[in-house]
mmCIF file of C-alpha atoms in Angstrom:
data_model
loop_
_atom_site.group_PDB
_atom_site.id
_atom_site.type_symbol
_atom_site.label_atom_id
_atom_site.label_comp_id
_atom_site.label_asym_id
_atom_site.label_seq_id
_atom_site.Cartn_x
_atom_site.Cartn_y
_atom_site.Cartn_z
ATOM 1 C CA MET M 18 -0.087 -0.327 -0.110
ATOM 2 C CA THR M 19 2.917 2.989 0.646
ATOM 3 C CA GLY M 20 4.304 1.926 -2.751
ATOM 4 C CA ARG M 21 1.101 2.546 -4.438
ATOM 5 C CA THR M 22 0.417 5.792 -2.184
ATOM 6 C CA SER M 23 3.778 6.939 -3.370
ATOM 7 C CA HIS M 24 3.001 6.672 -7.066
ATOM 8 C CA ALA M 25 -0.403 8.267 -6.108
ATOM 9 C CA SER M 26 1.496 11.239 -4.749
ATOM 10 C CA GLU M 27 4.135 11.163 -7.564
ATOM 11 C CA ALA M 28 0.951 11.653 -9.763
ATOM 12 C CA ALA M 29 -0.321 14.504 -8.200
ATOM 13 C CA ARG M 30 3.028 16.262 -8.007
ATOM 14 C CA ALA M 31 3.246 16.024 -11.877
ATOM 15 C CA ALA M 32 -0.214 17.402 -12.140
ATOM 16 C CA GLN M 33 0.845 20.294 -9.800
ATOM 17 C CA ALA M 34 4.016 21.152 -11.663
ATOM 18 C CA ILE M 35 1.767 21.221 -15.059
ATOM 19 C CA LYS M 36 -0.616 23.792 -13.458
ATOM 20 C CA GLN M 37 2.434 25.569 -11.882
ATOM 21 C CA ALA M 38 4.555 25.767 -15.090
ATOM 22 C CA ARG M 39 1.597 26.309 -17.290
ATOM 23 C CA LEU M 40 3.370 25.215 -20.266
ATOM 24 C CA ILE M 41 4.250 21.672 -21.381
ATOM 25 C CA ALA M 42 7.046 21.390 -24.283
ATOM 26 C CA ILE M 43 6.253 18.845 -27.016
ATOM 27 C CA ILE M 44 9.112 17.020 -28.890
ATOM 28 C CA ARG M 45 8.630 15.300 -31.982
ATOM 29 C CA ALA M 46 11.742 14.528 -33.896
ATOM 30 C CA ASP M 47 12.709 11.764 -36.025
ATOM 31 C CA THR M 48 16.090 10.552 -34.719
ATOM 32 C CA HIS M 49 17.350 9.311 -30.999
ATOM 33 C CA ALA M 50 19.989 12.319 -31.567
ATOM 34 C CA GLU M 51 17.329 14.934 -32.580
ATOM 35 C CA ILE M 52 15.301 13.930 -29.395
ATOM 36 C CA LEU M 53 18.141 14.043 -26.767
ATOM 37 C CA ALA M 54 19.000 17.638 -28.534
ATOM 38 C CA ALA M 55 15.839 18.977 -27.912
ATOM 39 C CA VAL M 56 15.641 17.726 -24.343
ATOM 40 C CA ARG M 57 19.090 19.000 -23.717
ATOM 41 C CA ALA M 58 18.401 22.314 -25.710
ATOM 42 C CA LEU M 59 15.018 22.772 -23.035
ATOM 43 C CA ALA M 60 16.583 22.102 -20.217
ATOM 44 C CA ALA M 61 19.438 24.695 -20.733
ATOM 45 C CA ALA M 62 16.896 27.207 -21.706
ATOM 46 C CA GLY M 63 14.996 26.631 -18.152
ATOM 47 C CA ALA M 64 12.271 24.449 -19.537
ATOM 48 C CA VAL M 65 10.735 22.288 -16.368
ATOM 49 C CA ILE M 66 8.291 19.898 -18.129
ATOM 50 C CA ALA M 67 8.625 18.538 -21.804
ATOM 51 C CA GLU M 68 6.550 15.420 -23.678
ATOM 52 C CA ILE M 69 8.150 13.176 -25.907
ATOM 53 C CA SER M 70 5.857 11.747 -28.685
ATOM 54 C CA LEU M 71 6.305 7.965 -29.248
ATOM 55 C CA ALA M 72 5.145 8.570 -32.845
ATOM 56 C CA THR M 73 8.746 7.879 -34.079
ATOM 57 C CA ALA M 74 10.914 4.434 -33.302
ATOM 58 C CA ASP M 75 13.320 6.264 -31.413
ATOM 59 C CA ALA M 76 11.223 7.911 -29.020
ATOM 60 C CA LEU M 77 11.630 5.206 -26.359
ATOM 61 C CA PRO M 78 15.300 4.768 -26.193
ATOM 62 C CA ALA M 79 15.681 8.594 -26.293
ATOM 63 C CA LEU M 80 13.274 9.035 -23.537
ATOM 64 C CA GLU M 81 15.197 6.608 -21.372
ATOM 65 C CA GLN M 82 18.342 8.154 -21.868
ATOM 66 C CA ALA M 83 16.940 11.630 -21.440
ATOM 67 C CA THR M 84 15.464 10.372 -17.965
ATOM 68 C CA ASP M 85 18.987 9.107 -17.159
ATOM 69 C CA GLU M 86 20.545 12.205 -18.112
ATOM 70 C CA LEU M 87 18.244 14.975 -17.557
ATOM 71 C CA GLY M 88 15.290 13.463 -15.211
ATOM 72 C CA ASP M 89 16.274 15.673 -12.151
ATOM 73 C CA GLN M 90 15.926 18.963 -14.003
ATOM 74 C CA LEU M 91 12.667 18.172 -16.502
ATOM 75 C CA LEU M 92 9.802 16.322 -15.276
ATOM 76 C CA LEU M 93 9.657 14.474 -18.874
ATOM 77 C CA GLY M 94 6.594 12.404 -20.111
ATOM 78 C CA ALA M 95 5.633 10.201 -22.854
ATOM 79 C CA GLY M 96 2.859 11.687 -25.606
ATOM 80 C CA THR M 97 0.983 9.944 -28.460
ATOM 81 C CA VAL M 98 0.322 7.422 -26.010
ATOM 82 C CA ARG M 99 -2.272 5.269 -27.786
ATOM 83 C CA THR M 100 -2.258 1.858 -26.228
ATOM 84 C CA PRO M 101 -1.866 0.266 -22.645
ATOM 85 C CA ARG M 102 1.236 -1.355 -24.261
ATOM 86 C CA ASP M 103 2.474 2.320 -25.272
ATOM 87 C CA ALA M 104 1.798 3.027 -21.887
ATOM 88 C CA GLU M 105 3.509 0.294 -20.343
ATOM 89 C CA ARG M 106 6.858 0.795 -22.632
ATOM 90 C CA ALA M 107 6.809 4.627 -21.679
ATOM 91 C CA LEU M 108 6.903 3.773 -17.670
ATOM 92 C CA ALA M 109 9.759 1.307 -18.064
ATOM 93 C CA ALA M 110 11.563 4.168 -19.978
ATOM 94 C CA GLY M 111 11.116 6.293 -17.204
ATOM 95 C CA ALA M 112 7.810 8.791 -18.314
ATOM 96 C CA ARG M 113 6.439 10.286 -15.468
ATOM 97 C CA PHE M 114 3.231 11.357 -17.215
ATOM 98 C CA LEU M 115 1.691 10.023 -20.194
ATOM 99 C CA VAL M 116 -0.269 12.141 -22.891
ATOM 100 C CA SER M 117 -2.764 10.770 -25.653
ATOM 101 C CA PRO M 118 -4.496 12.213 -28.460
ATOM 102 C CA GLY M 119 -7.645 10.518 -27.800
ATOM 103 C CA LEU M 120 -9.639 9.013 -25.007
ATOM 104 C CA ASP M 121 -8.740 5.181 -24.969
ATOM 105 C CA HIS M 122 -10.551 3.801 -21.691
ATOM 106 C CA ASP M 123 -7.877 0.963 -21.782
ATOM 107 C CA VAL M 124 -5.023 3.433 -21.628
ATOM 108 C CA VAL M 125 -7.091 5.182 -19.042
ATOM 109 C CA SER M 126 -7.474 2.397 -16.784
ATOM 110 C CA PHE M 127 -3.813 1.127 -17.029
ATOM 111 C CA ALA M 128 -2.799 4.874 -15.839
ATOM 112 C CA GLN M 129 -5.137 4.409 -13.075
ATOM 113 C CA ARG M 130 -3.504 1.180 -12.156
ATOM 114 C CA SER M 131 -0.046 2.155 -12.400
ATOM 115 C CA SER M 132 -1.147 5.419 -10.352
ATOM 116 C CA VAL M 133 0.802 7.685 -13.300
ATOM 117 C CA LEU M 134 -0.872 11.218 -14.309
ATOM 118 C CA HIS M 135 -2.410 10.886 -17.597
ATOM 119 C CA LEU M 136 -3.782 13.334 -20.069
ATOM 120 C CA PRO M 137 -6.578 11.849 -22.276
ATOM 121 C CA GLY M 138 -7.268 13.697 -25.184
ATOM 122 C CA ILE M 139 -10.765 15.042 -26.011
ATOM 123 C CA PHE M 140 -12.536 16.732 -28.692
ATOM 124 C CA SER M 141 -16.300 17.209 -27.975
ATOM 125 C CA PRO M 142 -18.155 17.784 -25.067
ATOM 126 C CA THR M 143 -19.326 14.004 -24.767
ATOM 127 C CA GLU M 144 -15.704 13.191 -24.769
ATOM 128 C CA LEU M 145 -14.944 15.761 -21.891
ATOM 129 C CA ALA M 146 -17.965 14.542 -19.721
ATOM 130 C CA ASP M 147 -16.363 11.036 -20.519
ATOM 131 C CA ALA M 148 -13.208 12.040 -19.433
ATOM 132 C CA LEU M 149 -14.151 13.816 -16.493
ATOM 133 C CA ALA M 150 -16.317 10.869 -14.818
ATOM 134 C CA SER M 151 -13.120 8.436 -15.582
ATOM 135 C CA GLY M 152 -11.249 10.442 -13.405
ATOM 136 C CA ALA M 153 -9.069 12.873 -15.418
ATOM 137 C CA VAL M 154 -7.042 15.392 -13.506
ATOM 138 C CA LEU M 155 -5.761 17.123 -16.576
ATOM 139 C CA VAL M 156 -7.559 16.782 -20.053
ATOM 140 C CA LYS M 157 -5.938 17.251 -23.142
ATOM 141 C CA LEU M 158 -7.952 19.568 -25.643
ATOM 142 C CA PHE M 159 -6.955 18.503 -29.499
ATOM 143 C CA PRO M 160 -6.517 20.246 -31.931
ATOM 144 C CA ALA M 161 -6.837 23.024 -30.074
ATOM 145 C CA GLY M 162 -5.423 25.725 -33.086
ATOM 146 C CA ARG M 163 -8.222 24.812 -35.049
ATOM 147 C CA LEU M 164 -11.108 25.180 -32.488
ATOM 148 C CA GLY M 165 -9.746 28.617 -31.123
ATOM 149 C CA PRO M 166 -9.786 29.771 -27.333
ATOM 150 C CA GLY M 167 -13.426 30.601 -27.400
ATOM 151 C CA TYR M 168 -14.035 26.981 -27.532
ATOM 152 C CA VAL M 169 -11.997 26.625 -24.188
ATOM 153 C CA ARG M 170 -14.789 29.071 -22.701
ATOM 154 C CA ASP M 171 -17.674 27.211 -24.310
ATOM 155 C CA LEU M 172 -16.285 23.861 -22.718
ATOM 156 C CA LEU M 173 -15.728 25.558 -19.481
ATOM 157 C CA ALA M 174 -19.379 27.050 -19.038
ATOM 158 C CA PRO M 175 -20.930 23.402 -18.681
ATOM 159 C CA PHE M 176 -17.676 21.621 -17.213
ATOM 160 C CA PRO M 177 -16.181 24.569 -15.009
ATOM 161 C CA GLU M 178 -14.311 22.089 -12.904
ATOM 162 C CA ALA M 179 -12.176 20.794 -16.038
ATOM 163 C CA ARG M 180 -8.592 21.788 -16.339
ATOM 164 C CA LEU M 181 -7.958 21.848 -19.878
ATOM 165 C CA VAL M 182 -4.472 21.858 -21.446
ATOM 166 C CA PRO M 183 -4.838 22.978 -25.006
ATOM 167 C CA THR M 184 -2.420 21.190 -27.950
ATOM 168 C CA GLY M 185 -2.010 21.362 -31.541
ATOM 169 C CA GLY M 186 -1.153 24.576 -33.232
ATOM 170 C CA ILE M 187 -0.371 26.654 -30.017
ATOM 171 C CA THR M 188 1.824 29.573 -30.869
ATOM 172 C CA THR M 189 2.932 32.875 -29.096
ATOM 173 C CA ALA M 190 0.049 34.622 -31.213
ATOM 174 C CA ASN M 191 -2.513 32.739 -29.385
ATOM 175 C CA ALA M 192 -1.188 30.763 -26.125
ATOM 176 C CA GLY M 193 -1.973 34.102 -23.963
ATOM 177 C CA GLU M 194 -5.634 33.954 -25.662
ATOM 178 C CA PHE M 195 -6.021 30.201 -24.323
ATOM 179 C CA LEU M 196 -4.855 30.859 -20.875
ATOM 180 C CA ASP M 197 -7.171 34.167 -20.559
ATOM 181 C CA ALA M 198 -9.716 31.741 -21.740
ATOM 182 C CA GLY M 199 -9.297 29.547 -18.921
ATOM 183 C CA ALA M 200 -7.073 26.567 -20.018
ATOM 184 C CA VAL M 201 -4.767 25.489 -17.012
ATOM 185 C CA ALA M 202 -1.565 25.247 -19.167
ATOM 186 C CA VAL M 203 -0.917 24.864 -22.801
ATOM 187 C CA ALA M 204 1.272 21.973 -24.687
ATOM 188 C CA VAL M 205 3.490 23.771 -27.328
ATOM 189 C CA GLY M 206 5.285 21.750 -30.164
ATOM 190 C CA THR M 207 6.834 23.350 -33.632
ATOM 191 C CA ALA M 208 6.651 26.725 -31.933
ATOM 192 C CA LEU M 209 9.168 25.798 -29.359
ATOM 193 C CA VAL M 210 10.989 22.896 -30.951
ATOM 194 C CA SER M 211 11.012 22.474 -34.964
ATOM 195 C CA PRO M 212 12.973 20.683 -37.186
ATOM 196 C CA ALA M 213 14.777 23.589 -37.767
ATOM 197 C CA THR M 214 15.313 24.588 -34.278
ATOM 198 C CA VAL M 215 16.148 20.905 -32.684
ATOM 199 C CA ARG M 216 19.868 21.280 -32.622
ATOM 200 C CA ASP M 217 19.773 25.216 -32.065
ATOM 201 C CA PRO M 218 19.736 26.107 -28.097
ATOM 202 C CA GLU M 219 19.618 29.577 -28.751
ATOM 203 C CA ALA M 220 16.367 29.369 -30.974
ATOM 204 C CA VAL M 221 14.977 27.121 -28.627
ATOM 205 C CA SER M 222 15.764 29.214 -25.393
ATOM 206 C CA ALA M 223 14.568 32.517 -27.380
ATOM 207 C CA ALA M 224 10.835 30.767 -28.032
ATOM 208 C CA LEU M 225 10.901 29.425 -24.846
ATOM 209 C CA MET M 226 11.215 32.961 -23.050
ATOM 210 C CA GLN M 227 8.481 34.132 -24.889
ATOM 211 C CA PHE M 228 6.037 31.687 -23.702
ATOM 212 C CA GLN M 229 7.073 32.013 -20.141
ATOM 213 C CA SER M 230 6.611 35.988 -20.583
ATOM 214 C CA LEU M 231 3.095 35.411 -21.856
ATOM 215 C CA ILE M 232 2.529 33.147 -18.643
ATOM 216 C CA THR M 233 4.225 35.379 -16.004
ATOM 217 C CA GLU M 234 1.742 38.054 -17.329
ATOM 218 C CA ARG M 235 -0.805 35.938 -16.555
ATOM 219 C CA THR M 236 0.371 34.887 -13.031
ATOM 220 C CA PRO M 237 -1.250 36.809 -10.555
ATOM 221 C CA LYS M 238 1.595 37.677 -7.899
ATOM 222 C CA ALA M 239 1.870 36.988 -4.355
ATOM 223 C CA ARG M 240 0.291 39.427 -2.278
ATOM 224 C CA PRO M 241 2.607 40.700 0.696
ATOM 225 C CA HIS M 242 1.414 39.747 4.520
ATOM 226 C CA GLY M 243 -1.032 41.865 5.745
ATOM 227 C CA ASP M 244 -2.727 42.708 2.592
#
């Protein structure tokens, strides 16, 4: 029971870290070397949370190496988790949270049994209701860029308890609008790490600073004692 409680606490800490950072960096790269270069660039730039997409063959070994090398600097998770087997292999490689493009109940159940934070993907109100009923703490809204910030407001009106993480097409031009609409965080892919910048730490750092500035502008400042 102690081990399960410990895992559950780690899942809660991962959720809290995402809520605090309000930014998940998504890494989609073709090779092991490019994935590692992206993780290193993000860590050097001061990112705190990154998701490595399992869409490429080298993702799992790269995730394992990145966890060994930088797991104390970055909260590393796995994205594009479509099956329980994907989830199992991602956890074995060191993933500390899982993100799915859709709502698959077998993956949801696996994540719950494993006491790992899982962000299922949703598109519609029906899927959001299903995800919340399944116990999702954070929910990925995908593809958010096509839906727009107004859709976040539309979903939160009947589901105010939902903690949405818009994903897909998030840029510096719209990230602030999604946060203003009520998103708890945003997940950013090519606007942070693209094929053109994957080996360019300075470009990654500059992009990260832009997103962090947008987030800082929307983070309430702590009140002085006595106010």
